Amino acid sequence: MNPRQSLEMDELHENRSRLLTSLQDRGVADTTVLNALLAVPREEFVAPELRQLAYDDNALPIAAGQTISQPTIVAMMTTALAVEQASRVLEIGTGSGYHAAVLAQIAEAVVSIERHPELASRAQAILKRLEMNNVEVHAGDGSQGWPASAPYDRILITAAAPSVPNRLLNQFRPADGSRLVAPIGDQALQHMTIIERSGVKWIKRVVGQVRFVPLRGEAGWSDSEWTDQWKSEWDRRWKPGT
Ligand code: SAM
């Protein structure tokens, strides 16, 4: 590592610690989750020109018109998912692979599905380089889950879904405490929703309002149902020089 690279690393490390403090200020209190975020170098998951913004508490654009989620949202969703050391987690919407990496710090195994093959293979390559060997990434329609690697203890959807895809519920381990977290709603706004199994029932709770890119696929939104309004918003915000 040359002196310039080493200076950049120091700066990024400092920014990562500062982000942790600001997450705590915003109410993230779970130390397992905070440690997981501290362990993952977010700058590795964003484009080289955005490395310096990696520890701002913002969503950032990635390829294919998608986003890497805001760290506060990653922390809150991970907390809501109540991941345990023995959990097998299914993530729908790999995107950059960052949230999968955070989950992999806590869980036994993470299976992550991304519908854009180029994002899936990029995320897989980064996770491999970082030696996060308990994550498998697949390209496909995650709105149908990933039955081949089921059963799961936790399922996380990181894109806005119109409703909970029914097929996912069959892929849970049939045990109390199995839990799904997803932003459910329309393009204007979604409710961050937790669904937890208790006996033969699923108990639903809403823990906040958020705004995500759409879940596509069989149990997601079609092009005609979801306008490109959201994409244009990103284009405006991230146009070079603005
Ligand atoms: N978790 C990601 C990260 O850490 O970078 C951010 C996810 S981004 C907000 C939502 C992702 O969901 C996008 O990459 C999008 O392509 C993906 N997606 C949308 N519909 C999907 C589907 N049916 N199956 C799998 N991935 C899907």
mmCIF file with all atom_site columns, C-alpha atoms in Angstrom, residues 39-170:
data_model
loop_
_atom_site.group_PDB
_atom_site.id
_atom_site.type_symbol
_atom_site.label_atom_id
_atom_site.label_alt_id
_atom_site.label_comp_id
_atom_site.label_asym_id
_atom_site.label_entity_id
_atom_site.label_seq_id
_atom_site.pdbx_PDB_ins_code
_atom_site.Cartn_x
_atom_site.Cartn_y
_atom_site.Cartn_z
_atom_site.occupancy
_atom_site.B_iso_or_equiv
_atom_site.pdbx_formal_charge
_atom_site.auth_seq_id
_atom_site.auth_comp_id
_atom_site.auth_asym_id
_atom_site.auth_atom_id
_atom_site.pdbx_PDB_model_num
ATOM 1   C CA . ALA A 1 39  ? -16.804 -4.870  10.353  1.00 0.00 ? 39  ALA A CA 1
ATOM 2   C CA . VAL A 1 40  ? -17.903 -4.304  6.746   1.00 0.00 ? 40  VAL A CA 1
ATOM 3   C CA . PRO A 1 41  ? -15.962 -1.918  4.467   1.00 0.00 ? 41  PRO A CA 1
ATOM 4   C CA . ARG A 1 42  ? -18.868 -0.218  2.648   1.00 0.00 ? 42  ARG A CA 1
ATOM 5   C CA . GLU A 1 43  ? -16.444 1.548   0.288   1.00 0.00 ? 43  GLU A CA 1
ATOM 6   C CA . GLU A 1 44  ? -15.725 -1.835  -1.360  1.00 0.00 ? 44  GLU A CA 1
ATOM 7   C CA . PHE A 1 45  ? -19.360 -2.122  -2.472  1.00 0.00 ? 45  PHE A CA 1
ATOM 8   C CA . VAL A 1 46  ? -19.718 1.273   -4.189  1.00 0.00 ? 46  VAL A CA 1
ATOM 9   C CA . ALA A 1 47  ? -18.243 2.582   -7.443  1.00 0.00 ? 47  ALA A CA 1
ATOM 10  C CA . PRO A 1 48  ? -14.645 3.904   -7.123  1.00 0.00 ? 48  PRO A CA 1
ATOM 11  C CA . GLU A 1 49  ? -15.790 7.513   -7.672  1.00 0.00 ? 49  GLU A CA 1
ATOM 12  C CA . LEU A 1 50  ? -18.176 7.225   -4.693  1.00 0.00 ? 50  LEU A CA 1
ATOM 13  C CA . ARG A 1 51  ? -15.701 5.711   -2.185  1.00 0.00 ? 51  ARG A CA 1
ATOM 14  C CA . GLN A 1 52  ? -15.347 8.993   -0.319  1.00 0.00 ? 52  GLN A CA 1
ATOM 15  C CA . LEU A 1 53  ? -19.140 9.089   0.180   1.00 0.00 ? 53  LEU A CA 1
ATOM 16  C CA . ALA A 1 54  ? -19.302 5.507   1.442   1.00 0.00 ? 54  ALA A CA 1
ATOM 17  C CA . TYR A 1 55  ? -19.788 6.526   5.090   1.00 0.00 ? 55  TYR A CA 1
ATOM 18  C CA . ASP A 1 56  ? -22.267 9.315   4.555   1.00 0.00 ? 56  ASP A CA 1
ATOM 19  C CA . ASP A 1 57  ? -25.593 8.074   5.842   1.00 0.00 ? 57  ASP A CA 1
ATOM 20  C CA . ASN A 1 58  ? -27.146 7.980   2.372   1.00 0.00 ? 58  ASN A CA 1
ATOM 21  C CA . ALA A 1 59  ? -28.319 5.527   -0.231  1.00 0.00 ? 59  ALA A CA 1
ATOM 22  C CA . LEU A 1 60  ? -25.985 5.654   -3.251  1.00 0.00 ? 60  LEU A CA 1
ATOM 23  C CA . PRO A 1 61  ? -26.516 4.667   -6.874  1.00 0.00 ? 61  PRO A CA 1
ATOM 24  C CA . ILE A 1 62  ? -25.088 1.372   -8.128  1.00 0.00 ? 62  ILE A CA 1
ATOM 25  C CA . ALA A 1 63  ? -25.285 -0.181  -11.604 1.00 0.00 ? 63  ALA A CA 1
ATOM 26  C CA . ALA A 1 64  ? -28.558 -1.075  -13.366 1.00 0.00 ? 64  ALA A CA 1
ATOM 27  C CA . GLY A 1 65  ? -30.374 1.974   -11.920 1.00 0.00 ? 65  GLY A CA 1
ATOM 28  C CA . GLN A 1 66  ? -30.385 0.384   -8.429  1.00 0.00 ? 66  GLN A CA 1
ATOM 29  C CA . THR A 1 67  ? -29.140 1.559   -5.038  1.00 0.00 ? 67  THR A CA 1
ATOM 30  C CA . ILE A 1 68  ? -27.060 0.476   -2.069  1.00 0.00 ? 68  ILE A CA 1
ATOM 31  C CA . SER A 1 69  ? -29.304 1.133   0.918   1.00 0.00 ? 69  SER A CA 1
ATOM 32  C CA . GLN A 1 70  ? -28.689 3.881   3.459   1.00 0.00 ? 70  GLN A CA 1
ATOM 33  C CA . PRO A 1 71  ? -26.682 2.580   6.466   1.00 0.00 ? 71  PRO A CA 1
ATOM 34  C CA . THR A 1 72  ? -29.413 3.624   8.931   1.00 0.00 ? 72  THR A CA 1
ATOM 35  C CA . ILE A 1 73  ? -31.934 1.561   6.961   1.00 0.00 ? 73  ILE A CA 1
ATOM 36  C CA . VAL A 1 74  ? -29.524 -1.401  6.804   1.00 0.00 ? 74  VAL A CA 1
ATOM 37  C CA . ALA A 1 75  ? -29.067 -1.169  10.585  1.00 0.00 ? 75  ALA A CA 1
ATOM 38  C CA . MET A 1 76  ? -32.781 -0.805  11.288  1.00 0.00 ? 76  MET A CA 1
ATOM 39  C CA . MET A 1 77  ? -33.808 -3.671  8.979   1.00 0.00 ? 77  MET A CA 1
ATOM 40  C CA . THR A 1 78  ? -31.112 -5.926  10.423  1.00 0.00 ? 78  THR A CA 1
ATOM 41  C CA . THR A 1 79  ? -32.288 -5.083  13.945  1.00 0.00 ? 79  THR A CA 1
ATOM 42  C CA . ALA A 1 80  ? -35.912 -5.731  12.948  1.00 0.00 ? 80  ALA A CA 1
ATOM 43  C CA . LEU A 1 81  ? -34.926 -9.099  11.471  1.00 0.00 ? 81  LEU A CA 1
ATOM 44  C CA . ALA A 1 82  ? -33.542 -10.231 14.878  1.00 0.00 ? 82  ALA A CA 1
ATOM 45  C CA . VAL A 1 83  ? -30.844 -12.327 13.236  1.00 0.00 ? 83  VAL A CA 1
ATOM 46  C CA . GLU A 1 84  ? -29.244 -14.952 15.455  1.00 0.00 ? 84  GLU A CA 1
ATOM 47  C CA . GLN A 1 85  ? -25.919 -16.741 15.166  1.00 0.00 ? 85  GLN A CA 1
ATOM 48  C CA . ALA A 1 86  ? -27.607 -19.943 13.989  1.00 0.00 ? 86  ALA A CA 1
ATOM 49  C CA . SER A 1 87  ? -29.936 -18.193 11.504  1.00 0.00 ? 87  SER A CA 1
ATOM 50  C CA . ARG A 1 88  ? -30.144 -19.089 7.829   1.00 0.00 ? 88  ARG A CA 1
ATOM 51  C CA . VAL A 1 89  ? -31.145 -15.852 6.113   1.00 0.00 ? 89  VAL A CA 1
ATOM 52  C CA . LEU A 1 90  ? -32.650 -15.316 2.668   1.00 0.00 ? 90  LEU A CA 1
ATOM 53  C CA . GLU A 1 91  ? -32.142 -11.791 1.278   1.00 0.00 ? 91  GLU A CA 1
ATOM 54  C CA . ILE A 1 92  ? -34.141 -10.756 -1.777  1.00 0.00 ? 92  ILE A CA 1
ATOM 55  C CA . GLY A 1 93  ? -32.377 -7.919  -3.613  1.00 0.00 ? 93  GLY A CA 1
ATOM 56  C CA . THR A 1 94  ? -28.586 -8.366  -3.349  1.00 0.00 ? 94  THR A CA 1
ATOM 57  C CA . GLY A 1 95  ? -27.882 -5.043  -5.081  1.00 0.00 ? 95  GLY A CA 1
ATOM 58  C CA . SER A 1 96  ? -24.264 -4.216  -4.186  1.00 0.00 ? 96  SER A CA 1
ATOM 59  C CA . GLY A 1 97  ? -23.934 -7.112  -1.712  1.00 0.00 ? 97  GLY A CA 1
ATOM 60  C CA . TYR A 1 98  ? -23.374 -4.743  1.247   1.00 0.00 ? 98  TYR A CA 1
ATOM 61  C CA . HIS A 1 99  ? -26.412 -5.721  3.300   1.00 0.00 ? 99  HIS A CA 1
ATOM 62  C CA . ALA A 1 100 ? -25.675 -9.413  2.649   1.00 0.00 ? 100 ALA A CA 1
ATOM 63  C CA . ALA A 1 101 ? -22.168 -8.807  4.032   1.00 0.00 ? 101 ALA A CA 1
ATOM 64  C CA . VAL A 1 102 ? -23.600 -7.161  7.165   1.00 0.00 ? 102 VAL A CA 1
ATOM 65  C CA . LEU A 1 103 ? -26.019 -10.077 7.690   1.00 0.00 ? 103 LEU A CA 1
ATOM 66  C CA . ALA A 1 104 ? -23.163 -12.542 7.158   1.00 0.00 ? 104 ALA A CA 1
ATOM 67  C CA . GLN A 1 105 ? -21.303 -11.053 10.152  1.00 0.00 ? 105 GLN A CA 1
ATOM 68  C CA . ILE A 1 106 ? -24.116 -12.265 12.404  1.00 0.00 ? 106 ILE A CA 1
ATOM 69  C CA . ALA A 1 107 ? -25.832 -15.232 10.731  1.00 0.00 ? 107 ALA A CA 1
ATOM 70  C CA . GLU A 1 108 ? -24.664 -18.760 10.025  1.00 0.00 ? 108 GLU A CA 1
ATOM 71  C CA . ALA A 1 109 ? -25.511 -18.502 6.330   1.00 0.00 ? 109 ALA A CA 1
ATOM 72  C CA . VAL A 1 110 ? -26.926 -15.922 3.921   1.00 0.00 ? 110 VAL A CA 1
ATOM 73  C CA . VAL A 1 111 ? -28.535 -16.732 0.578   1.00 0.00 ? 111 VAL A CA 1
ATOM 74  C CA . SER A 1 112 ? -29.037 -13.606 -1.501  1.00 0.00 ? 112 SER A CA 1
ATOM 75  C CA . ILE A 1 113 ? -30.974 -13.294 -4.773  1.00 0.00 ? 113 ILE A CA 1
ATOM 76  C CA . GLU A 1 114 ? -30.621 -10.524 -7.355  1.00 0.00 ? 114 GLU A CA 1
ATOM 77  C CA . ARG A 1 115 ? -32.602 -10.210 -10.556 1.00 0.00 ? 115 ARG A CA 1
ATOM 78  C CA . HIS A 1 116 ? -29.858 -8.297  -12.451 1.00 0.00 ? 116 HIS A CA 1
ATOM 79  C CA . PRO A 1 117 ? -27.178 -10.881 -13.295 1.00 0.00 ? 117 PRO A CA 1
ATOM 80  C CA . GLU A 1 118 ? -24.459 -8.198  -13.577 1.00 0.00 ? 118 GLU A CA 1
ATOM 81  C CA . LEU A 1 119 ? -25.163 -7.002  -10.018 1.00 0.00 ? 119 LEU A CA 1
ATOM 82  C CA . ALA A 1 120 ? -25.266 -10.583 -8.733  1.00 0.00 ? 120 ALA A CA 1
ATOM 83  C CA . SER A 1 121 ? -21.891 -11.464 -10.219 1.00 0.00 ? 121 SER A CA 1
ATOM 84  C CA . ARG A 1 122 ? -20.278 -8.201  -9.069  1.00 0.00 ? 122 ARG A CA 1
ATOM 85  C CA . ALA A 1 123 ? -21.565 -8.706  -5.517  1.00 0.00 ? 123 ALA A CA 1
ATOM 86  C CA . GLN A 1 124 ? -20.420 -12.314 -5.522  1.00 0.00 ? 124 GLN A CA 1
ATOM 87  C CA . ALA A 1 125 ? -16.907 -11.281 -6.615  1.00 0.00 ? 125 ALA A CA 1
ATOM 88  C CA . ILE A 1 126 ? -16.637 -8.615  -3.878  1.00 0.00 ? 126 ILE A CA 1
ATOM 89  C CA . LEU A 1 127 ? -17.895 -10.968 -1.162  1.00 0.00 ? 127 LEU A CA 1
ATOM 90  C CA . LYS A 1 128 ? -15.420 -13.619 -2.307  1.00 0.00 ? 128 LYS A CA 1
ATOM 91  C CA . ARG A 1 129 ? -12.549 -11.106 -2.281  1.00 0.00 ? 129 ARG A CA 1
ATOM 92  C CA . LEU A 1 130 ? -13.511 -10.123 1.286   1.00 0.00 ? 130 LEU A CA 1
ATOM 93  C CA . GLU A 1 131 ? -13.582 -13.842 2.201   1.00 0.00 ? 131 GLU A CA 1
ATOM 94  C CA . MET A 1 132 ? -17.199 -13.748 3.311   1.00 0.00 ? 132 MET A CA 1
ATOM 95  C CA . ASN A 1 133 ? -17.645 -17.413 2.631   1.00 0.00 ? 133 ASN A CA 1
ATOM 96  C CA . ASN A 1 134 ? -21.007 -17.890 4.325   1.00 0.00 ? 134 ASN A CA 1
ATOM 97  C CA . VAL A 1 135 ? -22.878 -15.925 1.613   1.00 0.00 ? 135 VAL A CA 1
ATOM 98  C CA . GLU A 1 136 ? -24.171 -17.424 -1.632  1.00 0.00 ? 136 GLU A CA 1
ATOM 99  C CA . VAL A 1 137 ? -25.492 -15.108 -4.331  1.00 0.00 ? 137 VAL A CA 1
ATOM 100 C CA . HIS A 1 138 ? -27.819 -16.235 -7.120  1.00 0.00 ? 138 HIS A CA 1
ATOM 101 C CA . ALA A 1 139 ? -29.237 -14.390 -10.112 1.00 0.00 ? 139 ALA A CA 1
ATOM 102 C CA . GLY A 1 140 ? -32.984 -14.865 -10.443 1.00 0.00 ? 140 GLY A CA 1
ATOM 103 C CA . ASP A 1 141 ? -36.460 -13.762 -9.451  1.00 0.00 ? 141 ASP A CA 1
ATOM 104 C CA . GLY A 1 142 ? -36.290 -13.577 -5.665  1.00 0.00 ? 142 GLY A CA 1
ATOM 105 C CA . SER A 1 143 ? -39.987 -12.757 -5.428  1.00 0.00 ? 143 SER A CA 1
ATOM 106 C CA . GLN A 1 144 ? -40.377 -16.539 -5.664  1.00 0.00 ? 144 GLN A CA 1
ATOM 107 C CA . GLY A 1 145 ? -37.772 -17.079 -2.951  1.00 0.00 ? 145 GLY A CA 1
ATOM 108 C CA . TRP A 1 146 ? -35.026 -19.649 -3.444  1.00 0.00 ? 146 TRP A CA 1
ATOM 109 C CA . PRO A 1 147 ? -36.482 -23.070 -2.568  1.00 0.00 ? 147 PRO A CA 1
ATOM 110 C CA . ALA A 1 148 ? -33.248 -24.931 -3.377  1.00 0.00 ? 148 ALA A CA 1
ATOM 111 C CA . SER A 1 149 ? -31.534 -23.540 -0.257  1.00 0.00 ? 149 SER A CA 1
ATOM 112 C CA . ALA A 1 150 ? -34.606 -23.493 2.057   1.00 0.00 ? 150 ALA A CA 1
ATOM 113 C CA . PRO A 1 151 ? -35.576 -23.683 4.885   1.00 0.00 ? 151 PRO A CA 1
ATOM 114 C CA . TYR A 1 152 ? -34.788 -20.191 6.208   1.00 0.00 ? 152 TYR A CA 1
ATOM 115 C CA . ASP A 1 153 ? -35.149 -18.715 9.684   1.00 0.00 ? 153 ASP A CA 1
ATOM 116 C CA . ARG A 1 154 ? -35.233 -15.126 8.430   1.00 0.00 ? 154 ARG A CA 1
ATOM 117 C CA . ILE A 1 155 ? -36.240 -13.529 5.112   1.00 0.00 ? 155 ILE A CA 1
ATOM 118 C CA . LEU A 1 156 ? -35.420 -9.937  4.178   1.00 0.00 ? 156 LEU A CA 1
ATOM 119 C CA . ILE A 1 157 ? -36.814 -8.150  1.120   1.00 0.00 ? 157 ILE A CA 1
ATOM 120 C CA . THR A 1 158 ? -34.754 -5.073  0.255   1.00 0.00 ? 158 THR A CA 1
ATOM 121 C CA . ALA A 1 159 ? -37.073 -3.723  -2.454  1.00 0.00 ? 159 ALA A CA 1
ATOM 122 C CA . ALA A 1 160 ? -40.607 -2.305  -2.239  1.00 0.00 ? 160 ALA A CA 1
ATOM 123 C CA . ALA A 1 161 ? -43.137 -5.137  -2.496  1.00 0.00 ? 161 ALA A CA 1
ATOM 124 C CA . PRO A 1 162 ? -46.881 -4.733  -3.168  1.00 0.00 ? 162 PRO A CA 1
ATOM 125 C CA . SER A 1 163 ? -47.580 -7.479  -0.586  1.00 0.00 ? 163 SER A CA 1
ATOM 126 C CA . VAL A 1 164 ? -45.784 -10.375 1.081   1.00 0.00 ? 164 VAL A CA 1
ATOM 127 C CA . PRO A 1 165 ? -45.103 -12.925 -1.666  1.00 0.00 ? 165 PRO A CA 1
ATOM 128 C CA . ASN A 1 166 ? -47.011 -16.035 -0.547  1.00 0.00 ? 166 ASN A CA 1
ATOM 129 C CA . ARG A 1 167 ? -44.427 -18.491 -1.768  1.00 0.00 ? 167 ARG A CA 1
ATOM 130 C CA . LEU A 1 168 ? -41.890 -17.120 0.671   1.00 0.00 ? 168 LEU A CA 1
ATOM 131 C CA . LEU A 1 169 ? -43.881 -18.283 3.672   1.00 0.00 ? 169 LEU A CA 1
ATOM 132 C CA . ASN A 1 170 ? -43.493 -21.931 2.590   1.00 0.00 ? 170 ASN A CA 1
#
